[in-house]
mmCIF file of C-alpha atoms and ligand atoms in Angstrom:
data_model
loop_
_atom_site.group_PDB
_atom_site.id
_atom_site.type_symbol
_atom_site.label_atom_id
_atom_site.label_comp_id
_atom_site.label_asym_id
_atom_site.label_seq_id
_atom_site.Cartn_x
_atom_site.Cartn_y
_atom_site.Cartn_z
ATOM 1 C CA UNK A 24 85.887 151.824 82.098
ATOM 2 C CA UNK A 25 85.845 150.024 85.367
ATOM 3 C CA UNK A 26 83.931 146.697 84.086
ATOM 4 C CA UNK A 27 86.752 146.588 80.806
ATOM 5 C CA UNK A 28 89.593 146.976 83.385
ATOM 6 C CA UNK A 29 88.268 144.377 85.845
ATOM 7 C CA UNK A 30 87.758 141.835 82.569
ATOM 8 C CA UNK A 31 91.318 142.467 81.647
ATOM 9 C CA UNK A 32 92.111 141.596 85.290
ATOM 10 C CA UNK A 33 89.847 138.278 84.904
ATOM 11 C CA UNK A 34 91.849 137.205 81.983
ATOM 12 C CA UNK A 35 95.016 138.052 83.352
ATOM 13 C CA UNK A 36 94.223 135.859 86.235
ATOM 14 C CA UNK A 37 92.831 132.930 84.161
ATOM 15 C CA UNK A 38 95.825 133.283 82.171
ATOM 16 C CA UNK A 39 98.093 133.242 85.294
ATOM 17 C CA UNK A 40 96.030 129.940 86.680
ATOM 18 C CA UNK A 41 96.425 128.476 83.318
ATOM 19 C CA UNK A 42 100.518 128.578 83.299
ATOM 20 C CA UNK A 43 100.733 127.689 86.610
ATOM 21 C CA UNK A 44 98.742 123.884 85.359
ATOM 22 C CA UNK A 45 100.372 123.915 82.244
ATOM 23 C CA UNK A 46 102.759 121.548 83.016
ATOM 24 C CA UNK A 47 102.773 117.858 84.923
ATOM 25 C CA UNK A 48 99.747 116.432 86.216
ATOM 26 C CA UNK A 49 96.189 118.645 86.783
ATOM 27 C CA UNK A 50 95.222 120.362 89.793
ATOM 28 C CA UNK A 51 94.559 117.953 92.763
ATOM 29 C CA UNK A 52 93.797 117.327 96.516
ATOM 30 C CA UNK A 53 94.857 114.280 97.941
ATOM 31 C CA UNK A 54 92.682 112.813 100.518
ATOM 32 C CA UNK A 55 94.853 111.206 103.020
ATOM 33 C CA UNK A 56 93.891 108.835 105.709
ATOM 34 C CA UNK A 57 94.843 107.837 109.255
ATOM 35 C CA UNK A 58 93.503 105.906 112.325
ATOM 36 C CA UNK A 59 95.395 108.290 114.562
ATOM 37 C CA UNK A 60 94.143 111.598 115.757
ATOM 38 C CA UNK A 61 95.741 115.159 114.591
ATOM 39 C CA UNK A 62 98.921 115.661 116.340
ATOM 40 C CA UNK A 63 100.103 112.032 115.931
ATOM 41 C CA UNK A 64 103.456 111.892 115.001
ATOM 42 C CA UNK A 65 101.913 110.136 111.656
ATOM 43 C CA UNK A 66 99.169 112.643 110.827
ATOM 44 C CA UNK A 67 102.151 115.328 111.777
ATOM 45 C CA UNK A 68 104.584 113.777 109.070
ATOM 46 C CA UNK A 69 101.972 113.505 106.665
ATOM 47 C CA UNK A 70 100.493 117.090 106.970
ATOM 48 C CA UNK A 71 104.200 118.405 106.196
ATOM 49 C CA UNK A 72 104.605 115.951 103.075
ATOM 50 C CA UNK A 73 101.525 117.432 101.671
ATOM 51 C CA UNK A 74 102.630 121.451 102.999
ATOM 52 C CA UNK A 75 105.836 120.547 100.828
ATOM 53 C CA UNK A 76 103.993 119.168 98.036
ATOM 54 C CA UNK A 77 101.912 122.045 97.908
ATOM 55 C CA UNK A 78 105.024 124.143 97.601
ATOM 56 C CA UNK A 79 106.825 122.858 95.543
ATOM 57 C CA UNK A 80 103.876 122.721 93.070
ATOM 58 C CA UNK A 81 102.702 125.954 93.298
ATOM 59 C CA UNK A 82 99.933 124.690 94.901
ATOM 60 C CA UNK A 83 98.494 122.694 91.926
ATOM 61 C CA UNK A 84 98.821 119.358 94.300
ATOM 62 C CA UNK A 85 97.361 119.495 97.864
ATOM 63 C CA UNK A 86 96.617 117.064 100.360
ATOM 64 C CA UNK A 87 93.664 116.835 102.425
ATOM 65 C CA UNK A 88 93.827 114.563 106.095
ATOM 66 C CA UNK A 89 91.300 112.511 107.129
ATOM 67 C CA UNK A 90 92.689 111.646 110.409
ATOM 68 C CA UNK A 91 91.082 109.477 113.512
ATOM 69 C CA UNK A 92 89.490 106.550 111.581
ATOM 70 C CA UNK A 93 86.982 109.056 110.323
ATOM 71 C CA UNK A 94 87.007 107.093 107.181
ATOM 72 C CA UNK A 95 87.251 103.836 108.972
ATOM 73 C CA UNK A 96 89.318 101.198 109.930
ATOM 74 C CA UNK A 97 92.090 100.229 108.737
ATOM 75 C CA UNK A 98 91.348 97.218 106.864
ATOM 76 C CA UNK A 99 88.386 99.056 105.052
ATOM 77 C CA UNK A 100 90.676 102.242 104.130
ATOM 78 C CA UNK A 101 92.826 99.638 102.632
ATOM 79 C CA UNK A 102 90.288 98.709 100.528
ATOM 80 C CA UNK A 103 89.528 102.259 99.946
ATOM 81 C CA UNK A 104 92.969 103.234 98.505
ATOM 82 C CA UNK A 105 92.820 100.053 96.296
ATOM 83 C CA UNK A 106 89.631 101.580 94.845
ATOM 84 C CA UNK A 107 91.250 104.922 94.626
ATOM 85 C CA UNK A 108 88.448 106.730 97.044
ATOM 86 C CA UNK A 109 91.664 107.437 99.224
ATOM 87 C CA UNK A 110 94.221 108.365 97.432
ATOM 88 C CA UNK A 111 97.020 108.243 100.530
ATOM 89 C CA UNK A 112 96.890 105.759 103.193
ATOM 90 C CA UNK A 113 99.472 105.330 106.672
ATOM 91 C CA UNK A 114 98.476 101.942 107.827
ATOM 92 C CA UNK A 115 100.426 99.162 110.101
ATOM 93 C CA UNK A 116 101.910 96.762 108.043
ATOM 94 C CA UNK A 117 99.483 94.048 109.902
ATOM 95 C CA UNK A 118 96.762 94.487 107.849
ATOM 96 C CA UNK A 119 98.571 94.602 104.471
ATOM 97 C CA UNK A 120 99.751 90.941 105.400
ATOM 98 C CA UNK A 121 96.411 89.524 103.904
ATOM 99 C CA UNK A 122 96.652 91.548 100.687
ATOM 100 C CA UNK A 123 100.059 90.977 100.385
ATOM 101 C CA UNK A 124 101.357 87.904 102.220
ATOM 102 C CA UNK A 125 105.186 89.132 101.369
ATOM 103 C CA UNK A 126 105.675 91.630 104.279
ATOM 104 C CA UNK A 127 104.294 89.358 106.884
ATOM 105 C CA UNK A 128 107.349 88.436 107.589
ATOM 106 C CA UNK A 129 108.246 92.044 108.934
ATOM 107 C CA UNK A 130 104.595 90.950 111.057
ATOM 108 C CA UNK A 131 106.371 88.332 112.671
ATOM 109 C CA UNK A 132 106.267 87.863 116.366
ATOM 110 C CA UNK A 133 110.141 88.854 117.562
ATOM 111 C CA UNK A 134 111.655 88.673 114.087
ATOM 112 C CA UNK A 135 113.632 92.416 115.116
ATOM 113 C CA UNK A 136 116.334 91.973 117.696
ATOM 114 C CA UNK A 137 115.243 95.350 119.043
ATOM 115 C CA UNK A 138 114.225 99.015 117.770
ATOM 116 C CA UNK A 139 117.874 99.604 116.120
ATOM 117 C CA UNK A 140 117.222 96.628 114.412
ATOM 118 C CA UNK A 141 113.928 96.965 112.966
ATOM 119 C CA UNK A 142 115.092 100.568 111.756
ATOM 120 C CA UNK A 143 118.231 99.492 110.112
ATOM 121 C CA UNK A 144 115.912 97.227 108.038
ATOM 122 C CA UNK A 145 113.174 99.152 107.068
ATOM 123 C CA UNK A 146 115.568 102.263 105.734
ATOM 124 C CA UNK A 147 118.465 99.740 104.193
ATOM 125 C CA UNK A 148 117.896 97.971 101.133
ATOM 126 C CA UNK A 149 115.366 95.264 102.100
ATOM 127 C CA UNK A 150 113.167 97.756 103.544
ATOM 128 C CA UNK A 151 113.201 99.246 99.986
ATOM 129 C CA UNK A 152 112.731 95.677 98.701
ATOM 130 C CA UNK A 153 109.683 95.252 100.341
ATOM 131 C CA UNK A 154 108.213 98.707 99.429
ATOM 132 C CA UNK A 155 108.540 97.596 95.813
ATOM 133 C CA UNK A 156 106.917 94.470 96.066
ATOM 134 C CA UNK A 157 103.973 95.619 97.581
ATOM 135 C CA UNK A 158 103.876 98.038 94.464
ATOM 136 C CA UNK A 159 104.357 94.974 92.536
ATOM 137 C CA UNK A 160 101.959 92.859 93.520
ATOM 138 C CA UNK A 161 97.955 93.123 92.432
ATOM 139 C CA UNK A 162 97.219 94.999 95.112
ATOM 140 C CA UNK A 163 96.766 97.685 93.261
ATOM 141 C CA UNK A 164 99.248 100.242 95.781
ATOM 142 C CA UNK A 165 102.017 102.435 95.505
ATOM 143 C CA UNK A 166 104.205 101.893 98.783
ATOM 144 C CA UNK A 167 105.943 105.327 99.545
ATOM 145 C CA UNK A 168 107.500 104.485 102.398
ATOM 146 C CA UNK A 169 108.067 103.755 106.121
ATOM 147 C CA UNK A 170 106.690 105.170 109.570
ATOM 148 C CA UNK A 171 107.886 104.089 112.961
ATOM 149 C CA UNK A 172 105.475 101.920 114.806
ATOM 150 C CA UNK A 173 107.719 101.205 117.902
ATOM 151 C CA UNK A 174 107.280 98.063 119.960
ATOM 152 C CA UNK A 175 104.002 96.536 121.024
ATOM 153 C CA UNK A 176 103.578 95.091 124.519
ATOM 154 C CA UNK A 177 100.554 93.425 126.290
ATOM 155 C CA UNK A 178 98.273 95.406 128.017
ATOM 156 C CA UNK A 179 95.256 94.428 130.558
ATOM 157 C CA UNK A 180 92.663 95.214 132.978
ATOM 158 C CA UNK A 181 94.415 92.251 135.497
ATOM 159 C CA UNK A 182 98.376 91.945 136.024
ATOM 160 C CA UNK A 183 100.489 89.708 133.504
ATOM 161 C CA UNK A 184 103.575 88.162 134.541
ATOM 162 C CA UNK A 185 104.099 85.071 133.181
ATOM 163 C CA UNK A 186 102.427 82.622 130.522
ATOM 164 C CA UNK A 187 99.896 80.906 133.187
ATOM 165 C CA UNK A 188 98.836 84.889 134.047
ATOM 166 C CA UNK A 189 97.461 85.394 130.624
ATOM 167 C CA UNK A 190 95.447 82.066 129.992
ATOM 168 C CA UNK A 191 92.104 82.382 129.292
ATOM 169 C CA UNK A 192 92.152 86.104 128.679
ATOM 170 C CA UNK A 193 90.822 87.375 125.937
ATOM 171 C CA UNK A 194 93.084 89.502 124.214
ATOM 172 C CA UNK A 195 92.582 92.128 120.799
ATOM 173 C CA UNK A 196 95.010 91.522 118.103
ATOM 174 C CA UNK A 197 94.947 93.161 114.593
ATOM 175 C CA UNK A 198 93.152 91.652 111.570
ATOM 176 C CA UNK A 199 95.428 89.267 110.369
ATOM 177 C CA UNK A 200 95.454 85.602 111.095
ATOM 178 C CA UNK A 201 98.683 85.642 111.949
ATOM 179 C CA UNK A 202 98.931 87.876 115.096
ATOM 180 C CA UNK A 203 96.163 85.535 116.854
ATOM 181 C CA UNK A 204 97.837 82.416 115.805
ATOM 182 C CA UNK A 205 101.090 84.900 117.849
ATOM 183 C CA UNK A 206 98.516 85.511 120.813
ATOM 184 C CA UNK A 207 97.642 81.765 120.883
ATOM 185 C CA UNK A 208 100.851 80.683 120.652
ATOM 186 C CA UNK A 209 102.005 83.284 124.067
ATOM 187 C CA UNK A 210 99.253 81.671 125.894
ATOM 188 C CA UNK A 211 96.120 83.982 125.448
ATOM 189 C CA UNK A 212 93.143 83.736 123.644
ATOM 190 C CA UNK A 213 93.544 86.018 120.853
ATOM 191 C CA UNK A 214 90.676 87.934 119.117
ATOM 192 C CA UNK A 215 90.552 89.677 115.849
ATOM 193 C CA UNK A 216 88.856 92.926 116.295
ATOM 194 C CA UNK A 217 88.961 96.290 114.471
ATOM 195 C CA UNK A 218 90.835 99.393 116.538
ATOM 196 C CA UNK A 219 87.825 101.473 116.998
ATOM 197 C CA UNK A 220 85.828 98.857 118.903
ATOM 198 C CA UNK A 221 88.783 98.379 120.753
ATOM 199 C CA UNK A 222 88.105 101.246 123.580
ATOM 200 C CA UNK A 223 84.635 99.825 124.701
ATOM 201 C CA UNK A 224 85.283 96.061 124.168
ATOM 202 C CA UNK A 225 87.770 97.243 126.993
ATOM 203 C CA UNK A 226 85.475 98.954 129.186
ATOM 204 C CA UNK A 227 82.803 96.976 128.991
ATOM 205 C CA UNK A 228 85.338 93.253 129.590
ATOM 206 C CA UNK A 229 84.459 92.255 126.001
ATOM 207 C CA UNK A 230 88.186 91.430 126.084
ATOM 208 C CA UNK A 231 90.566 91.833 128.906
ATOM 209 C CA UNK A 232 93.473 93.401 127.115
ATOM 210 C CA UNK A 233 94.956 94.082 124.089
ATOM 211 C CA UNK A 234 98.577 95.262 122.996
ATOM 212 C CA UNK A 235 99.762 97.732 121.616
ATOM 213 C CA UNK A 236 103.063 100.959 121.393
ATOM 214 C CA UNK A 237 102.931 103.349 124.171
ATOM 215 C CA UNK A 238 101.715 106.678 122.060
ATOM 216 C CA UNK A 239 98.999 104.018 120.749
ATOM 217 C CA UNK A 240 98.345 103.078 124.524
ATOM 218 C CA UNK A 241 98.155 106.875 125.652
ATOM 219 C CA UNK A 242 96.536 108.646 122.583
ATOM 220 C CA UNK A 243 93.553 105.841 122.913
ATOM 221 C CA UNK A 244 92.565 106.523 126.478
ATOM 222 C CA UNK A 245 93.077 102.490 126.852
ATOM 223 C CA UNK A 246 95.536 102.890 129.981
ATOM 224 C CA UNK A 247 92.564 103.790 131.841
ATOM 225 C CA UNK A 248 90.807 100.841 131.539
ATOM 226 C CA UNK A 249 93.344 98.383 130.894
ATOM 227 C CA UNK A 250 96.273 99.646 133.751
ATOM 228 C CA UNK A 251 98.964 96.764 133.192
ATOM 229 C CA UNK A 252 101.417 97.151 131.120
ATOM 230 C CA UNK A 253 103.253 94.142 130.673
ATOM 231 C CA UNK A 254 106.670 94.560 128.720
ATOM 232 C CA UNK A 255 106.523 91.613 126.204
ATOM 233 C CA UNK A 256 108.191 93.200 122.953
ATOM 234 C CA UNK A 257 106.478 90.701 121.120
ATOM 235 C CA UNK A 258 105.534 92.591 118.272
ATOM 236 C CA UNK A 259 107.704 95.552 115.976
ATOM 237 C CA UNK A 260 105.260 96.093 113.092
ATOM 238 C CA UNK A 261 106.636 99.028 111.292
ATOM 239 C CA UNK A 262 103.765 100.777 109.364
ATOM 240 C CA UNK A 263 103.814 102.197 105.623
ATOM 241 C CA UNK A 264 101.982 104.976 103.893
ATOM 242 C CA UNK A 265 100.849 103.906 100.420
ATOM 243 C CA UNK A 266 99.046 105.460 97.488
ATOM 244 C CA UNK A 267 96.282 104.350 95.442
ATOM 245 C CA UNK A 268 98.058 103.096 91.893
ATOM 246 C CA UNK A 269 94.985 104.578 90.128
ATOM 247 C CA UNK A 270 95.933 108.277 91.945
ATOM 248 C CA UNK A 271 99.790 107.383 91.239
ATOM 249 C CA UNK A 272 99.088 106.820 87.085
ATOM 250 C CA UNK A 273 97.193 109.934 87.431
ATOM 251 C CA UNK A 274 100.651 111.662 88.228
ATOM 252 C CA UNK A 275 103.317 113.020 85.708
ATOM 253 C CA UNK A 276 107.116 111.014 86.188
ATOM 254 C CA UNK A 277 108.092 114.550 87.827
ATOM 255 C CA UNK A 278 105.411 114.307 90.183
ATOM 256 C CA UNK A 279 106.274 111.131 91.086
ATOM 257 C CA UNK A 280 109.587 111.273 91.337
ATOM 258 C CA UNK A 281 108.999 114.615 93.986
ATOM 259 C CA UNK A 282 106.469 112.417 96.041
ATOM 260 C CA UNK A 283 109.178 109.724 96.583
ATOM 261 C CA UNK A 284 111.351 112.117 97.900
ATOM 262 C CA UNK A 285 108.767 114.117 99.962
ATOM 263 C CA UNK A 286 108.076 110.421 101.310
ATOM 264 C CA UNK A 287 111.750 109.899 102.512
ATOM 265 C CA UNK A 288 111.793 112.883 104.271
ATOM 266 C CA UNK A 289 108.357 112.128 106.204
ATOM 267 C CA UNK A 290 109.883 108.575 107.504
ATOM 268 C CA UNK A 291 112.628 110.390 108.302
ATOM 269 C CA UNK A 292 110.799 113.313 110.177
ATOM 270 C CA UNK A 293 108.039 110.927 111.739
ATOM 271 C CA UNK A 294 110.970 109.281 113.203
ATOM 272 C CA UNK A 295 112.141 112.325 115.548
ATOM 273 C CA UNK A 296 108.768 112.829 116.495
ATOM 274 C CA UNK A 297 108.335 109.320 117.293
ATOM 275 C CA UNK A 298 110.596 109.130 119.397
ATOM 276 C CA UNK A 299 109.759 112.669 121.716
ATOM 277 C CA UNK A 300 105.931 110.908 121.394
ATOM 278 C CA UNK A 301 107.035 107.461 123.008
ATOM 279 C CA UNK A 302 108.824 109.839 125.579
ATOM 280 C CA UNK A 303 105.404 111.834 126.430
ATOM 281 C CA UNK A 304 103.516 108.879 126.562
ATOM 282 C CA UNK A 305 105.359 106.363 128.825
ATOM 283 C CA UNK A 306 105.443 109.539 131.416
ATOM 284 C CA UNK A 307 102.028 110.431 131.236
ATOM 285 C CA UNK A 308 100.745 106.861 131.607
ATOM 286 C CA UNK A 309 103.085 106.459 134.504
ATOM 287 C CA UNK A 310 101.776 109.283 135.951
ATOM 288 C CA UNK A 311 98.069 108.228 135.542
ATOM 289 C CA UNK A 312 98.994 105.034 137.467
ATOM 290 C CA UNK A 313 99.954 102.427 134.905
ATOM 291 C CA UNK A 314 102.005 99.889 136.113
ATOM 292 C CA UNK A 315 104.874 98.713 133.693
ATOM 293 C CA UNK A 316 105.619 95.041 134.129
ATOM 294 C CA UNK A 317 108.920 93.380 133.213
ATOM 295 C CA UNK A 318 108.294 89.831 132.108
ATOM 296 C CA UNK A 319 110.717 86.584 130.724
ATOM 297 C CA UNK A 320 110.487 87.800 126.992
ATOM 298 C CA UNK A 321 112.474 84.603 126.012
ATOM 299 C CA UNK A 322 109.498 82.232 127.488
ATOM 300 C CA UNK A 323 107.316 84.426 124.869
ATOM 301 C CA UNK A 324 110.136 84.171 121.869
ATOM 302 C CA UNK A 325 110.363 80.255 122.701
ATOM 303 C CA UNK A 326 106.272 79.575 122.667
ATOM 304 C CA UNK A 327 106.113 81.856 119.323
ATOM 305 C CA UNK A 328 108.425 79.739 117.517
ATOM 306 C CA UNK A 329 105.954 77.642 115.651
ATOM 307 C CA UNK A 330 104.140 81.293 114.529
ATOM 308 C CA UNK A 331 107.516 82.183 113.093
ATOM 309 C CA UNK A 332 108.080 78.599 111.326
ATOM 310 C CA UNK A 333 104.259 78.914 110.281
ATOM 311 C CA UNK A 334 104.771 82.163 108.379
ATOM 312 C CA UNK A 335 108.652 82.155 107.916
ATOM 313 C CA UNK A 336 108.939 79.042 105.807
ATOM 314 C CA UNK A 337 108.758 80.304 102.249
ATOM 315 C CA UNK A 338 111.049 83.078 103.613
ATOM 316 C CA UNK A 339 114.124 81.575 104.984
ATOM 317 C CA UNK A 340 116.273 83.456 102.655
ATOM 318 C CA UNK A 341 114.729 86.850 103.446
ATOM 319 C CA UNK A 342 114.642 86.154 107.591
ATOM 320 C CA UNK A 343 118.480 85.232 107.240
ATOM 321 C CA UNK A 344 119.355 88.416 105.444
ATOM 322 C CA UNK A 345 117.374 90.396 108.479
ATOM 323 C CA UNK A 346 119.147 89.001 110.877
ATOM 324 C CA UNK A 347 122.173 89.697 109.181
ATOM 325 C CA UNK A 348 121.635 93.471 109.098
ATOM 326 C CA UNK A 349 123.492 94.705 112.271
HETATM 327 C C1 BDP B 2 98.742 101.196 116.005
HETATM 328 C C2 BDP B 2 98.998 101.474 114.553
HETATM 329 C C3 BDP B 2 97.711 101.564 113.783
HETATM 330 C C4 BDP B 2 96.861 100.337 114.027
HETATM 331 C C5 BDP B 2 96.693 100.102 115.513
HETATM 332 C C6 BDP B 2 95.904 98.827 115.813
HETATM 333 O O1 BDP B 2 99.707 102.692 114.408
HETATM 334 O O2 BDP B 2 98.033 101.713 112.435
HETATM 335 O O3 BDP B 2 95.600 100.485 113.458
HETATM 336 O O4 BDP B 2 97.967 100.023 116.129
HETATM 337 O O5 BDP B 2 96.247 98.125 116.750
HETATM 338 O O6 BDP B 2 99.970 101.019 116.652
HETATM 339 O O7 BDP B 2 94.931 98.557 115.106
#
């Protein structure tokens, strides 16, 4: 009597399980990447998209973080998603400039007027411009949409002031030709380098700075062995979250359609946290001793002209309409 009620329980179950994947796409967890550690604003924004998903599909779609570079760096995890072995990715926009040569121009050294700027652009209509052409193009990714990646500024184990104070110093940049022609150009000697080297090639003098957002700065430990912060602004690389396109045909048009919302809500939410995370850090670094420098930004938006002419010139049309957005 017990067994034949517990198989009508089975089957009830089963049959329960079996509406609830009916409809839409199968059961599936999406493994999502990041360089940044649990609690960044990022991996924060990203948990809730997939908390929502989960929701809002009963739990048939869940999401899985992979968070601190655990799956690499960024360029490989690129090249991961492309493959489909990760099926969501938040990277900077810096290394997507090689696979798709497009957004470079949001890569550009100085091409935002300032943080209002950049964000007007990357939520208006050219920010959604861009997302689709990356989905476009043969890279084989579905651009979702946009996190906040602040403003970079120059950090180093000696004081920066001006131009002459930064020759000869070997500085990290991201892996893209483009931000060491930008180095170069300020006066350093700029060296492509992946982020998780990036700690001990600082302790050990392997390079004497790099540059980089102040939660980046403070999550990395890298204010205590590179102490000057130098307030150059040269750099406003807003970062992306993208899925794999062989993941995204995977999905039904509903699914879809509630994963581009989920995704607007995450830029939007990242945002807030952002912006309490840039508070936290510039304190705490201040606190541990770092000493903020101001420097003549326009001497480092004059030298990086050529960079901008360099990468800018099949855009003109594009780098007009930015600076047009108020
Ligand atoms: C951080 C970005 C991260 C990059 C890192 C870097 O959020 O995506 O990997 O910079 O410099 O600001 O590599």
């Amino acid at each position: 009597m017990k067994f034949r009620k517990s198989l009508v329980g089975l089957a009830l179950a089963i049959g329960s399980l079996t509406m609830m994947s009916a409809p839409a796409s199968a059961n599936m967890t999406l493994k999502a990447a990041d360089v940044h550690p649990e609690g960044y604003p990022n991996v924060v924004a990203m948990e809730h998209l997939g908390q929502k998903l989960e929701a809002a599909t009963n739990g048939r779609i869940t999401l899985k973080m992979f968070p601190g570079a655990i799956l690499g760096d960024e360029k490989a995890m690129i090249e991961q998603t492309q493959v489909g072995a990760i099926d969501i990715l938040r990277t900077s926009l810096g290394p997507v400039g090689p696979v798709v040569p497009e957004v470079n121009v949001f890569n550009m050294p100085f091409v935002f007027r300032d943080e209002a700027h950049m964000r007007a652009v990357i939520d208006g209509e050219i920010g959604d411009e861009l997302l689709a052409k990356i989905t476009a193009s043969p890279a084989k990714l579905v651009a979702l949409g946009w996190m906040d990646g602040g403003t970079r500024n120059l950090y180093t184990k000696k004081p920066v002031k001006t131009q002459a104070d930064l020759q000869g110093m070997k500085i990290r940049m991201m892996g893209n030709p483009l931000f060491v022609d930008t180095m170069n150009a300020m006066g350093g000697n700029g060296i492509s380098m992946g982020f998780g080297e990036l700690y001990s090639a600082l302790q050990t003098g392997v390079v004497d700075g790099a540059e980089n957002n102040p939660p980046t700065y403070f999550t990395q430990n890298h204010f205590t062995v590179a102490p000057y912060y130098s307030l150059t602004g040269h750099l406003m690389i807003p970062e992306i979250f993208v899925m794999s396109k062989i993941t995204w045909d995977k999905l039904s048009a509903d699914d879809q359609a509630l994963i581009k919302k989920l995704a607007r809500e995450a830029q939007m939410e990242q945002r807030e946290l952002w912006d309490a995370k840039v508070a936290e850090s510039v304190a705490a670094v201040k606190k541990a001793g770092v000493e903020f420098i101001e420097v003549d930004k326009k001497v480092f938006y004059d030298a990086t002209a050529p960079v901008r002419e360099k990468y800018g010139k099949d855009y003109a049309e594009l780098i007009k309409r930015i600076e047009a957005v108020k």
